[in-house]
Coordinates of C-alpha atoms in Angstrom, one line a residue:
Chain A
M1033 CA 0.0 0.0 0.0
I1034 CA 1.5 3.3 -1.1
E1035 CA -0.3 6.6 -0.4
A1036 CA 0.6 10.0 -1.7
R1037 CA -1.1 13.1 -0.4
G1038 CA -0.4 16.5 -2.0
L1039 CA 3.0 15.3 -3.0
T1040 CA 4.9 18.1 -4.6
K1041 CA 8.5 18.5 -5.8
R1042 CA 9.8 21.8 -7.2
Y1043 CA 13.2 22.5 -8.6
G1044 CA 13.6 26.2 -8.6
D1045 CA 10.8 27.4 -10.9
T1046 CA 10.0 24.0 -12.4
T1047 CA 7.4 21.9 -10.7
A1048 CA 8.2 18.3 -11.4
V1049 CA 5.4 16.9 -9.3
D1050 CA 2.4 19.0 -8.5
R1051 CA 0.1 18.1 -5.5
A1052 CA -0.1 14.4 -6.5
T1053 CA -2.6 12.4 -4.5
F1054 CA -3.1 8.8 -5.3
G1055 CA -3.1 5.3 -3.7
V1056 CA -1.5 2.1 -4.9
A1057 CA -3.4 -0.9 -3.5
P1058 CA -2.1 -4.5 -3.0
G1059 CA -3.2 -7.5 -5.1
R1060 CA -3.0 -5.9 -8.5
V1061 CA -0.6 -4.4 -10.9
T1062 CA -0.9 -0.6 -10.9
G1063 CA 0.5 1.1 -13.9
F1064 CA 2.1 4.6 -13.6
L1065 CA 1.6 6.0 -17.0
G1066 CA 2.8 9.3 -18.4
P1067 CA 5.0 10.7 -21.1
N1068 CA 8.7 11.1 -20.5
G1069 CA 9.4 14.0 -18.1
A1070 CA 5.9 13.8 -16.6
G1071 CA 7.3 13.3 -13.1
K1072 CA 7.1 9.5 -12.8
T1073 CA 10.7 8.9 -11.7
T1074 CA 10.7 11.9 -9.4
T1075 CA 7.5 10.6 -7.7
M1076 CA 9.1 7.2 -7.3
R1077 CA 12.3 8.7 -5.9
M1078 CA 10.2 10.6 -3.3
I1079 CA 8.4 7.3 -2.4
L1080 CA 11.9 5.8 -1.7
G1081 CA 13.1 8.8 0.4
L1082 CA 15.8 9.6 -2.1
D1083 CA 14.3 13.0 -2.9
R1084 CA 12.7 15.2 -0.2
P1085 CA 9.2 16.4 -1.2
T1086 CA 8.8 20.2 -1.3
A1087 CA 5.3 19.7 0.1
G1088 CA 3.0 16.9 1.0
E1089 CA 4.0 13.4 1.9
V1090 CA 4.0 9.8 0.7
T1091 CA 3.9 6.7 2.9
V1092 CA 4.4 3.0 2.5
H1093 CA 2.2 1.0 4.8
G1094 CA 1.5 4.2 6.6
R1095 CA 5.1 5.1 7.3
R1096 CA 7.5 7.4 5.6
Y1097 CA 10.2 5.4 3.8
R1098 CA 13.1 7.0 5.7
T1099 CA 11.7 5.7 9.0
L1100 CA 11.6 2.0 7.8
G1101 CA 13.9 -0.2 9.8
A1102 CA 14.4 -2.9 7.2
P1103 CA 13.2 -1.2 4.0
L1104 CA 14.3 -3.9 1.6
R1105 CA 12.0 -6.3 3.4
E1106 CA 9.1 -4.0 2.9
V1107 CA 9.7 -2.3 -0.4
G1108 CA 11.7 -3.6 -3.4
A1109 CA 12.5 -1.1 -6.1
L1110 CA 14.1 -1.0 -9.5
L1111 CA 14.8 2.7 -10.4
D1112 CA 17.7 2.5 -12.8
A1113 CA 19.5 -0.7 -13.5
R1114 CA 22.8 1.2 -13.8
N1115 CA 22.8 2.2 -10.2
V1116 CA 25.4 -0.4 -9.2
H1117 CA 29.1 -0.3 -8.6
G1118 CA 30.3 -2.1 -11.7
G1119 CA 33.5 -3.3 -10.0
R1120 CA 31.5 -5.6 -7.8
T1121 CA 30.3 -9.0 -8.8
A1122 CA 26.6 -9.6 -9.1
Y1123 CA 26.7 -11.8 -6.0
N1124 CA 28.7 -9.3 -3.9
H1125 CA 26.4 -6.5 -4.9
L1126 CA 23.4 -8.3 -3.7
L1127 CA 25.3 -9.5 -0.6
C1128 CA 26.1 -5.9 0.4
L1129 CA 22.4 -5.1 0.1
A1130 CA 21.3 -8.3 1.9
K1131 CA 23.6 -7.7 4.9
S1132 CA 22.4 -4.2 5.4
N1133 CA 18.8 -5.5 5.9
A1134 CA 19.6 -8.7 7.9
I1135 CA 18.6 -10.8 4.9
P1136 CA 20.1 -14.3 5.0
R1137 CA 22.9 -15.0 2.5
R1138 CA 21.1 -17.9 0.9
R1139 CA 18.5 -15.5 -0.4
V1140 CA 21.1 -14.0 -2.6
D1141 CA 21.6 -17.3 -4.5
E1142 CA 17.8 -17.7 -4.6
V1143 CA 17.1 -14.4 -6.3
L1144 CA 20.1 -14.8 -8.7
D1145 CA 18.6 -18.1 -9.9
L1146 CA 15.1 -16.5 -10.0
V1147 CA 16.2 -13.8 -12.5
G1148 CA 18.4 -16.2 -14.4
L1149 CA 21.8 -14.7 -13.4
G1150 CA 23.0 -17.7 -11.5
S1151 CA 25.7 -18.5 -14.1
V1152 CA 27.2 -15.0 -14.0
A1153 CA 26.9 -14.4 -10.3
K1154 CA 30.7 -14.2 -9.9
K1155 CA 31.2 -11.8 -12.8
R1156 CA 31.7 -8.1 -12.3
S1157 CA 28.5 -6.3 -13.3
K1158 CA 30.3 -3.7 -15.4
G1159 CA 30.5 -6.3 -18.2
F1160 CA 26.7 -6.9 -18.1
S1161 CA 24.4 -6.1 -21.0
L1162 CA 21.5 -3.7 -20.3
G1163 CA 19.1 -6.7 -20.1
M1164 CA 21.4 -8.5 -17.6
G1165 CA 21.7 -5.2 -15.6
Q1166 CA 17.9 -5.0 -15.5
R1167 CA 17.7 -8.5 -14.2
L1168 CA 20.2 -7.7 -11.5
G1169 CA 18.1 -4.7 -10.5
I1170 CA 15.1 -6.9 -10.3
A1171 CA 17.0 -9.4 -8.2
A1172 CA 17.8 -6.6 -5.8
A1173 CA 14.2 -5.6 -5.7
L1174 CA 13.1 -9.1 -4.8
L1175 CA 15.9 -9.7 -2.3
G1176 CA 13.9 -8.9 0.8
D1177 CA 10.7 -10.7 -0.4
P1178 CA 8.9 -7.4 0.0
A1179 CA 5.1 -6.8 0.0
V1180 CA 5.5 -3.6 -2.1
L1181 CA 7.4 -3.6 -5.4
M1182 CA 8.1 -0.7 -7.7
F1183 CA 9.6 -0.8 -11.1
D1184 CA 10.6 2.3 -13.1
E1185 CA 10.4 1.5 -16.8
P1186 CA 11.3 -2.1 -16.3
V1187 CA 11.1 -3.3 -19.9
N1188 CA 13.7 -0.8 -21.1
G1189 CA 16.5 -2.6 -22.7
L1190 CA 14.9 -6.0 -22.5
D1191 CA 14.5 -8.4 -25.4
P1192 CA 11.0 -9.7 -26.2
E1193 CA 11.6 -12.8 -24.1
G1194 CA 12.7 -10.6 -21.2
I1195 CA 9.6 -8.4 -21.6
L1196 CA 7.3 -11.4 -21.5
W1197 CA 9.2 -12.7 -18.4
I1198 CA 8.9 -9.4 -16.5
R1199 CA 5.2 -9.1 -17.4
T1200 CA 4.5 -12.6 -16.1
L1201 CA 6.6 -11.8 -13.0
M1202 CA 4.7 -8.6 -12.2
R1203 CA 1.3 -10.3 -12.6
R1204 CA 2.5 -13.2 -10.4
L1205 CA 3.7 -10.8 -7.7
A1206 CA 0.4 -9.1 -7.7
R1207 CA -1.5 -12.4 -7.5
E1208 CA 0.5 -13.2 -4.4
G1209 CA -1.2 -10.2 -2.8
R1210 CA 1.7 -7.8 -3.2
T1211 CA 1.5 -4.1 -4.2
V1212 CA 3.0 -3.7 -7.6
F1213 CA 3.6 -0.2 -9.0
V1214 CA 5.1 -0.1 -12.4
S1215 CA 5.9 3.0 -14.5
S1216 CA 6.0 3.2 -18.2
H1217 CA 5.6 5.6 -21.1
L1218 CA 4.6 2.7 -23.3
M1219 CA 0.9 2.5 -23.4
S1220 CA 0.7 -0.8 -25.1
E1221 CA 2.9 -2.3 -22.3
M1222 CA 0.5 -0.8 -19.7
A1223 CA -2.5 -2.2 -21.5
L1224 CA -1.0 -5.7 -21.2
T1225 CA 0.2 -5.6 -17.6
A1226 CA -1.8 -3.2 -15.5
E1227 CA -5.3 -3.6 -14.1
H1228 CA -5.3 -0.2 -12.5
L1229 CA -3.8 3.1 -13.7
V1230 CA -2.4 6.2 -12.2
V1231 CA -1.9 8.6 -15.1
I1232 CA 0.5 11.6 -14.7
G1233 CA 1.1 14.5 -17.1
R1234 CA 3.2 17.5 -16.3
G1235 CA 3.5 16.5 -12.7
R1236 CA -0.2 16.3 -12.2
I1237 CA -2.2 13.2 -11.5
L1238 CA -4.8 13.1 -14.3
A1239 CA -6.5 9.8 -13.4
D1240 CA -6.4 7.2 -10.7
T1241 CA -8.8 4.5 -11.9
G1242 CA -9.3 1.0 -13.2
M1243 CA -8.0 0.3 -16.7
A1244 CA -11.4 -0.4 -18.2
E1245 CA -13.0 2.7 -16.5
F1246 CA -10.2 4.8 -17.7
I1247 CA -10.6 3.8 -21.3
G1248 CA -14.4 4.0 -21.0
A1249 CA -14.3 7.5 -19.6
N1250 CA -11.7 8.9 -21.9
A1251 CA -12.4 7.2 -25.2
T1252 CA -15.6 6.0 -26.8
S1253 CA -16.2 2.8 -28.7
H1254 CA -17.5 2.9 -32.3
V1255 CA -18.8 0.5 -34.9
L1256 CA -17.0 -0.3 -38.0
V1257 CA -19.3 -0.8 -41.0
R1258 CA -18.5 -2.1 -44.5
S1259 CA -21.1 -2.3 -47.2
P1260 CA -21.3 -2.1 -51.0
Q1261 CA -24.2 0.3 -50.4
L1262 CA -22.4 2.5 -47.9
T1263 CA -23.6 5.8 -49.2
E1264 CA -27.2 4.8 -48.8
L1265 CA -26.6 3.3 -45.4
A1266 CA -24.8 6.4 -44.3
R1267 CA -27.7 8.6 -45.3
L1268 CA -30.1 6.4 -43.2
L1269 CA -27.7 6.3 -40.2
A1270 CA -27.2 10.1 -40.0
G1271 CA -29.0 11.8 -37.2
P1272 CA -28.7 13.6 -33.9
G1273 CA -26.1 12.2 -31.5
R1274 CA -24.5 10.2 -34.3
R1275 CA -21.1 10.8 -35.9
L1276 CA -20.0 9.2 -39.1
E1277 CA -16.3 9.1 -40.2
P1278 CA -15.2 7.5 -43.4
E1279 CA -12.1 5.3 -43.1
P1280 CA -9.4 5.6 -45.8
D1281 CA -10.0 2.0 -46.9
G1282 CA -13.7 2.6 -47.6
A1283 CA -15.2 1.5 -44.3
L1284 CA -17.3 3.8 -42.1
R1285 CA -16.9 4.5 -38.4
V1286 CA -20.1 5.1 -36.7
Y1287 CA -20.2 6.8 -33.3
G1288 CA -23.3 6.9 -31.2
A1289 CA -25.2 3.9 -32.5
P1290 CA -24.9 0.3 -31.3
A1291 CA -24.0 -2.5 -33.8
A1292 CA -27.5 -4.0 -33.3
R1293 CA -29.3 -0.8 -34.4
I1294 CA -27.1 -0.5 -37.5
G1295 CA -27.8 -4.1 -38.5
D1296 CA -31.5 -3.6 -38.0
V1297 CA -31.5 -0.4 -40.2
A1298 CA -29.6 -2.3 -42.9
A1299 CA -32.0 -5.2 -42.8
E1300 CA -35.1 -3.0 -42.9
H1301 CA -33.9 -1.4 -46.1
G1302 CA -32.5 -4.5 -47.6
L1303 CA -28.9 -3.2 -47.7
R1304 CA -26.1 -5.8 -47.7
L1305 CA -23.5 -5.7 -44.9
H1306 CA -19.9 -7.0 -45.4
E1307 CA -18.7 -6.1 -41.9
L1308 CA -20.2 -4.9 -38.7
A1309 CA -17.9 -4.8 -35.8
T1310 CA -17.8 -3.0 -32.4
V1311 CA -14.3 -1.5 -31.8
Q1312 CA -13.3 -1.0 -28.2
P1313 CA -11.2 2.1 -27.6
S1314 CA -7.5 1.6 -27.0
L1315 CA -5.5 2.9 -24.1
E1316 CA -3.6 4.9 -26.7
E1317 CA -6.7 6.8 -27.7
A1318 CA -7.7 7.4 -24.1
F1319 CA -4.3 8.6 -23.2
M1320 CA -3.9 10.9 -26.2
R1321 CA -7.2 12.4 -25.4
L1322 CA -6.3 13.0 -21.8
T1323 CA -2.8 14.4 -22.5
G1324 CA -4.2 16.4 -25.3
E1325 CA -6.3 18.2 -22.8
T1326 CA -3.4 18.9 -20.5
V1327 CA -1.5 20.3 -23.4
E1328 CA -4.3 22.7 -24.0
Y1329 CA -4.4 23.6 -20.4
H1330 CA -0.8 24.6 -20.5
A1331 CA -0.8 26.2 -23.9
G1332 CA -1.0 29.7 -22.6
V1333 CA 2.0 29.4 -20.3
P1334 CA 4.8 31.6 -21.7
G1335 CA 8.0 29.8 -22.5
A1336 CA 6.4 26.5 -21.8
P1337 CA 8.5 23.6 -23.2
D1338 CA 7.2 21.2 -25.8
P1339 CA 3.6 20.1 -25.1
G1340 CA 4.0 17.5 -22.5
G1341 CA 6.2 15.4 -24.7
A1342 CA 3.0 13.5 -25.6
V1343 CA 4.0 10.2 -27.1
P1344 CA 3.0 9.9 -30.8
P1345 CA 0.9 6.8 -31.5
G1346 CA 3.6 5.3 -33.7
S1347 CA 6.3 5.5 -31.2
V1348 CA 5.7 2.1 -29.5
P1349 CA 8.7 -0.1 -30.1
P1350 CA 8.0 -3.5 -31.7
G1351 CA 8.9 -5.4 -28.6
A1352 CA 6.1 -3.9 -26.6
A1353 CA 3.5 -5.3 -28.9
A1354 CA 4.7 -8.9 -28.3
P1355 CA 2.5 -11.9 -27.6
G1356 CA -1.1 -11.3 -26.6
A1357 CA -1.1 -7.8 -28.0
G1358 CA -4.5 -6.2 -28.1
G1359 CA -5.6 -7.7 -24.8
Chain B
M290 CA -9.9 15.9 -16.8
T291 CA -10.8 13.0 -14.7
A292 CA -10.8 13.6 -11.0
P293 CA -8.5 11.3 -9.1
A294 CA -10.5 8.5 -7.5
A295 CA -10.4 8.2 -3.8
A296 CA -7.4 6.1 -2.6
P297 CA -8.6 2.5 -2.7
G298 CA -9.0 0.7 0.6
A299 CA -6.9 -2.2 1.6
G300 CA -7.5 -4.8 -1.1
P301 CA -7.1 -8.6 -0.7
G302 CA -4.0 -9.6 1.2
A303 CA -2.9 -6.2 2.2
A304 CA 0.7 -6.0 3.4
P305 CA 1.4 -9.7 4.2
R306 CA 2.9 -9.7 7.7
R307 CA 6.1 -11.5 7.9
D308 CA 8.7 -12.2 10.5
V309 CA 10.9 -9.2 10.7
R310 CA 14.4 -9.6 12.0
R311 CA 15.4 -6.2 13.5
V312 CA 18.1 -4.4 11.6
R313 CA 20.8 -3.1 13.9
F314 CA 23.8 -0.9 13.2
G315 CA 25.9 -4.0 13.1
H316 CA 24.2 -5.1 10.0
V317 CA 25.0 -1.8 8.3
L318 CA 28.6 -2.1 9.4
S319 CA 28.8 -5.6 8.0
S320 CA 27.3 -4.4 4.7
E321 CA 29.9 -1.6 4.5
W322 CA 32.7 -4.0 5.4
T323 CA 31.5 -6.3 2.5
K324 CA 31.4 -3.2 0.2
I325 CA 35.0 -2.1 0.9
A326 CA 36.3 -5.6 0.7
T327 CA 34.7 -6.5 -2.6
V328 CA 36.1 -3.8 -4.9
R329 CA 39.6 -4.0 -6.2
S330 CA 40.3 -0.3 -5.8
T331 CA 40.5 -0.8 -2.0
F332 CA 43.3 -3.3 -2.4
W333 CA 45.2 -1.3 -5.0
T334 CA 44.9 2.0 -3.1
L335 CA 46.1 0.4 0.2
L336 CA 48.9 -1.3 -1.7
A337 CA 49.9 2.0 -3.3
G338 CA 49.9 3.7 0.1
A339 CA 52.1 1.0 1.5
V340 CA 54.6 1.1 -1.4
V341 CA 54.8 4.9 -1.2
V342 CA 55.3 5.1 2.6
I343 CA 57.7 2.2 2.9
G344 CA 59.5 2.9 -0.4
F345 CA 60.1 6.6 0.2
S346 CA 61.2 5.9 3.7
A347 CA 63.8 3.4 2.5
L348 CA 64.9 5.7 -0.4
W349 CA 65.3 8.7 1.9
A350 CA 67.3 6.6 4.4
L351 CA 69.6 5.5 1.6
A352 CA 70.1 9.1 0.4
F353 CA 70.7 10.3 4.0
T354 CA 73.3 7.6 4.8
A355 CA 75.1 8.2 1.5
S356 CA 75.5 11.9 2.2
Y357 CA 75.9 11.6 6.0
D358 CA 79.7 12.0 5.9
Q359 CA 79.5 15.4 4.1
M360 CA 76.9 16.8 6.5
S361 CA 77.3 19.6 8.9
A362 CA 77.0 18.9 12.6
R363 CA 73.8 21.1 12.6
D364 CA 72.1 18.9 10.0
R365 CA 73.2 15.8 11.8
A366 CA 71.7 17.1 15.1
T367 CA 68.2 17.4 13.6
F368 CA 68.1 13.8 12.6
T369 CA 65.8 11.3 14.4
P370 CA 65.2 7.7 13.3
M371 CA 61.6 8.6 12.5
L372 CA 62.7 11.2 9.9
P373 CA 62.5 8.9 6.9
T374 CA 59.0 7.9 7.8
Q375 CA 58.0 11.6 8.3
V376 CA 59.3 12.4 4.8
A377 CA 57.5 9.4 3.3
Y378 CA 54.2 10.5 4.9
Y379 CA 54.2 13.7 2.8
F380 CA 53.5 11.5 -0.2
G381 CA 51.6 8.7 1.5
L382 CA 48.9 10.9 3.1
V383 CA 47.1 11.7 -0.2
V384 CA 47.1 8.1 -1.3
F385 CA 45.4 6.9 1.9
G386 CA 43.1 9.9 1.6
A387 CA 42.2 8.8 -1.9
L388 CA 40.7 5.7 -0.5
G389 CA 38.5 7.7 1.8
V390 CA 37.4 9.8 -1.1
L391 CA 36.7 6.8 -3.3
V392 CA 34.6 5.0 -0.7
I393 CA 31.8 7.6 -1.2
T394 CA 32.5 9.2 -4.6
A395 CA 32.6 5.9 -6.4
E396 CA 29.0 5.4 -5.2
H397 CA 28.0 8.8 -6.5
G398 CA 29.8 8.3 -9.7
T399 CA 28.2 4.9 -10.4
G400 CA 24.7 5.7 -9.1
M401 CA 25.2 3.0 -6.4
I402 CA 24.4 5.6 -3.8
K403 CA 20.8 5.5 -4.8
T404 CA 20.5 1.8 -4.5
A405 CA 22.5 1.9 -1.2
L406 CA 20.2 4.6 0.3
T407 CA 17.1 2.7 -0.5
A408 CA 18.6 -0.2 1.5
V409 CA 19.7 2.1 4.3
P410 CA 17.6 5.3 4.2
R411 CA 18.8 6.4 7.7
R412 CA 21.6 8.5 6.2
A413 CA 23.5 9.3 9.4
A414 CA 23.7 5.6 10.2
Y415 CA 24.9 5.0 6.6
L416 CA 27.7 7.5 6.8
A417 CA 28.6 6.5 10.3
A418 CA 29.0 2.8 9.2
K419 CA 31.2 3.9 6.3
T420 CA 33.3 6.0 8.6
V421 CA 33.8 3.2 11.1
V422 CA 34.8 0.6 8.5
L423 CA 37.1 3.0 6.6
G424 CA 38.7 4.3 9.8
A425 CA 39.3 0.7 11.1
V426 CA 40.8 -0.5 7.8
V427 CA 43.1 2.5 7.4
L428 CA 44.1 2.4 11.1
V429 CA 45.2 -1.2 11.0
V430 CA 46.9 -1.0 7.6
G431 CA 48.3 2.4 8.6
I432 CA 50.0 1.1 11.8
V433 CA 51.4 -1.9 10.0
V434 CA 52.7 0.3 7.1
T435 CA 54.2 2.8 9.6
F436 CA 56.0 0.0 11.5
A437 CA 57.3 -1.5 8.2
S438 CA 58.4 2.0 7.1
F439 CA 60.3 2.5 10.4
Y440 CA 62.0 -0.9 10.3
A441 CA 62.9 -0.6 6.6
A442 CA 64.6 2.7 7.3
Q443 CA 66.5 1.5 10.4
G444 CA 67.9 -1.5 8.4
I445 CA 69.5 1.0 6.0
L446 CA 70.5 3.6 8.6
A447 CA 72.3 0.8 10.5
S448 CA 75.1 0.9 8.0
K449 CA 76.2 4.3 9.6
H450 CA 75.0 3.2 13.1
L451 CA 72.3 5.9 12.8
D452 CA 69.5 3.4 13.5
G453 CA 67.2 3.8 16.4
S454 CA 65.0 1.4 18.3
I455 CA 61.2 1.2 18.7
G456 CA 61.9 1.5 22.4
D457 CA 63.6 4.9 22.1
P458 CA 61.7 7.8 23.7
G459 CA 58.6 8.8 21.7
V460 CA 59.2 6.4 18.8
L461 CA 56.4 3.9 19.6
R462 CA 54.0 6.8 20.1
A463 CA 55.0 8.2 16.8
V464 CA 54.5 5.0 14.9
I465 CA 51.1 4.2 16.5
G466 CA 50.1 7.8 16.3
G467 CA 51.0 7.8 12.6
G468 CA 48.5 5.1 12.0
I469 CA 45.8 7.1 13.8
Y470 CA 46.8 10.2 11.7
L471 CA 46.4 8.2 8.5
A472 CA 42.9 7.0 9.6
L473 CA 41.9 10.6 10.4
V474 CA 43.2 11.7 7.0
A475 CA 41.0 9.0 5.4
I476 CA 38.0 10.1 7.3
L477 CA 38.6 13.8 6.5
A478 CA 38.8 12.6 2.8
L479 CA 35.5 10.8 3.2
G480 CA 34.0 14.0 4.5
I481 CA 35.4 16.0 1.5
G482 CA 34.1 13.3 -0.9
T483 CA 30.7 13.5 0.7
L484 CA 30.6 17.2 0.3
L485 CA 31.8 17.4 -3.3
R486 CA 30.5 14.0 -4.5
H487 CA 33.1 14.0 -7.2
T488 CA 36.3 11.9 -7.2
A489 CA 38.8 14.2 -9.0
G490 CA 37.6 17.4 -7.3
S491 CA 37.7 15.8 -3.9
I492 CA 41.3 14.5 -4.3
V493 CA 42.4 17.9 -5.6
L494 CA 40.9 19.6 -2.5
L495 CA 42.4 17.0 -0.2
F496 CA 45.8 17.7 -1.9
V497 CA 45.4 21.4 -1.3
V498 CA 44.5 21.0 2.3
L499 CA 47.3 18.5 3.1
F500 CA 50.0 19.7 0.8
V501 CA 49.6 23.1 -0.7
L502 CA 48.5 24.8 2.6
G503 CA 51.6 23.6 4.3
I504 CA 53.8 25.0 1.6
A505 CA 51.9 28.3 1.3
G506 CA 52.2 28.6 5.1
G507 CA 56.0 28.7 4.7
F508 CA 55.8 32.0 2.9
L509 CA 54.0 33.8 5.7
P510 CA 56.0 36.5 7.7
S511 CA 57.4 34.7 10.8
S512 CA 56.0 37.3 13.2
W513 CA 52.5 35.7 13.1
G514 CA 53.1 33.1 10.4
D515 CA 54.7 30.7 12.9
T516 CA 51.5 30.5 14.9
V517 CA 49.4 30.0 11.9
N518 CA 51.8 27.4 10.6
K519 CA 51.5 25.3 13.7
F520 CA 47.8 25.0 13.2
L521 CA 47.8 24.2 9.5
P522 CA 46.3 20.7 9.1
S523 CA 49.4 18.9 7.8
N524 CA 51.6 20.5 10.4
A525 CA 49.3 19.9 13.3
G526 CA 48.7 16.3 12.3
G527 CA 52.3 15.7 11.5
A528 CA 53.4 16.6 15.0
I529 CA 52.5 13.1 16.2
L530 CA 55.4 11.7 14.0
D531 CA 58.1 13.6 15.9
P532 CA 59.6 11.5 18.7
V533 CA 60.7 14.7 20.4
H534 CA 58.5 17.8 20.6
K535 CA 60.1 20.3 18.2
S536 CA 59.8 24.0 19.0
G537 CA 57.6 25.7 16.4
S538 CA 55.1 22.8 16.3
L539 CA 52.3 21.7 18.6
A540 CA 52.8 19.0 21.1
P541 CA 52.2 15.6 19.5
W542 CA 48.8 14.7 20.9
T543 CA 47.7 18.3 20.8
G544 CA 48.5 18.5 17.2
L545 CA 46.7 15.3 16.4
G546 CA 43.8 16.5 18.4
V547 CA 43.7 19.8 16.4
F548 CA 43.7 17.6 13.2
A549 CA 40.8 15.5 14.7
I550 CA 38.8 18.7 15.2
Y551 CA 39.3 19.8 11.6
T552 CA 38.2 16.3 10.6
A553 CA 35.1 16.5 12.8
V554 CA 34.1 20.0 11.5
V555 CA 34.4 18.8 7.8
F556 CA 32.5 15.6 8.7
A557 CA 29.7 17.4 10.5
A558 CA 29.2 19.7 7.5
A559 CA 29.2 16.6 5.2
L560 CA 26.7 14.9 7.4
I561 CA 24.3 17.9 7.4
L562 CA 24.4 18.2 3.6
F563 CA 24.2 14.4 3.1
E564 CA 21.0 14.4 5.2
R565 CA 19.4 17.3 3.3
R566 CA 20.4 16.7 -0.3
D567 CA 18.5 14.6 -2.8
A568 CA 20.5 11.5 -3.6

């Protein structure tokens, strides 16, 4: 359980996190979604007591992180996989962390095997690939068998197999009743992993809601229609509360009418249908809509930097759309 | 804009309670010991310090014995069997100091500090553990190296029957005190490293404090410069290495005490900033 109340971080004139209030509950994967520079990492650093909030507070299990006696046994975090001393072996790196929190030595071997680094345990980590470094960071997060886990952009640098592995791991950790808080700017990744969403843009929390509710509230479903008599059908469908948008490939998007109604209209007038499909909105659409609004909100600010760095829809790397995409 | 939903209540299986072994300062100490023992730079820095102190001491003893016959009576009179070690310390101090700097700046440089502070968020305890481990390591190695440096020099000085014994007045105090001085230098360096968070900058500053200040002090007018000179860090700390109390310098333990105060002041400033700054 993580709770932030009015959490604020200012660096001079720049407000990185602006009165953020949200909760992260156990038993499910909570996605922390926002464009790069939205304040995700700063928020996570404040949760971990690395950065001091300018105002507000954030607690883990009701306590501020800096007051935890054995933090690694309550919170496991992966912020940046490069935050290790490369001169130390993977085993020794984890051993240093384990000792500081009175975690038994055998647990080091356990987590190394768990993340698949058992064979390179005695190698110095400066020779690790980004993916191996990421696994070492995850091993460190799991070291204390904590009830709360946080991952900042965990799929960065992982190959498709690694991405699948971490997705499965996060879901399993959540099923075990743990609090899993994972940040990403990749919407497709969030769509596959998270059940709950905290959305941040320009330091402000834009939504703290279930994945389905978020999409439902911020994007509307439509019906895709194909017919050889589309012009006629379109004339019949037009009306108040309806919006018709032709697709480039000759299909028609119908907003504001359910598929059943459209089918009935076609049947009543003897028009042939080649396709009639309800299209659920995607997380991308919902997100673009939401961040689009924040961009407008800030448009009047003089000297404001590029509009929220909103992620263009095409920017999702191929790895993120791996098995089971579209779920 | 969607209003943030109220924070969800405790879901299923909120915060599984588990057996929690209490973390004590000893655990943090043990962690810091593992850290210092598992990077190669520790070994190499200590070896470099040993080679410099023992090597320069032997070299200086060789040079001194070779030119002894041509020396004036006045030059001969200032000689003590500790002199080769004292000369070698000029060069050795910064090497042992470098270890103190690296212990913290290597963590800032690599980002390890962030991982380390999530494991031990009580920063005063963290810095204290580092200090105790570093101080203990340098104290033990420093005393051993100083003994070795003393005996290496005596072996060479013996050819002119100039060698002294560890039992001579003030010699044992100078050797043991030298080890303490090295440990304090390392801790001062750790403080500087914590303040600056940058390896090269910290070593340069340490070099200025231990080396350049002492030289610059030599140019001051003697009317008041003599007093200032006594209190300069390297002169105050170095007083412990003199078997006999020289005029113009502080008494051995007084001098080391003054150096300890400088160390404490720098360390206190470092701790305050370390507590306040974002990691």
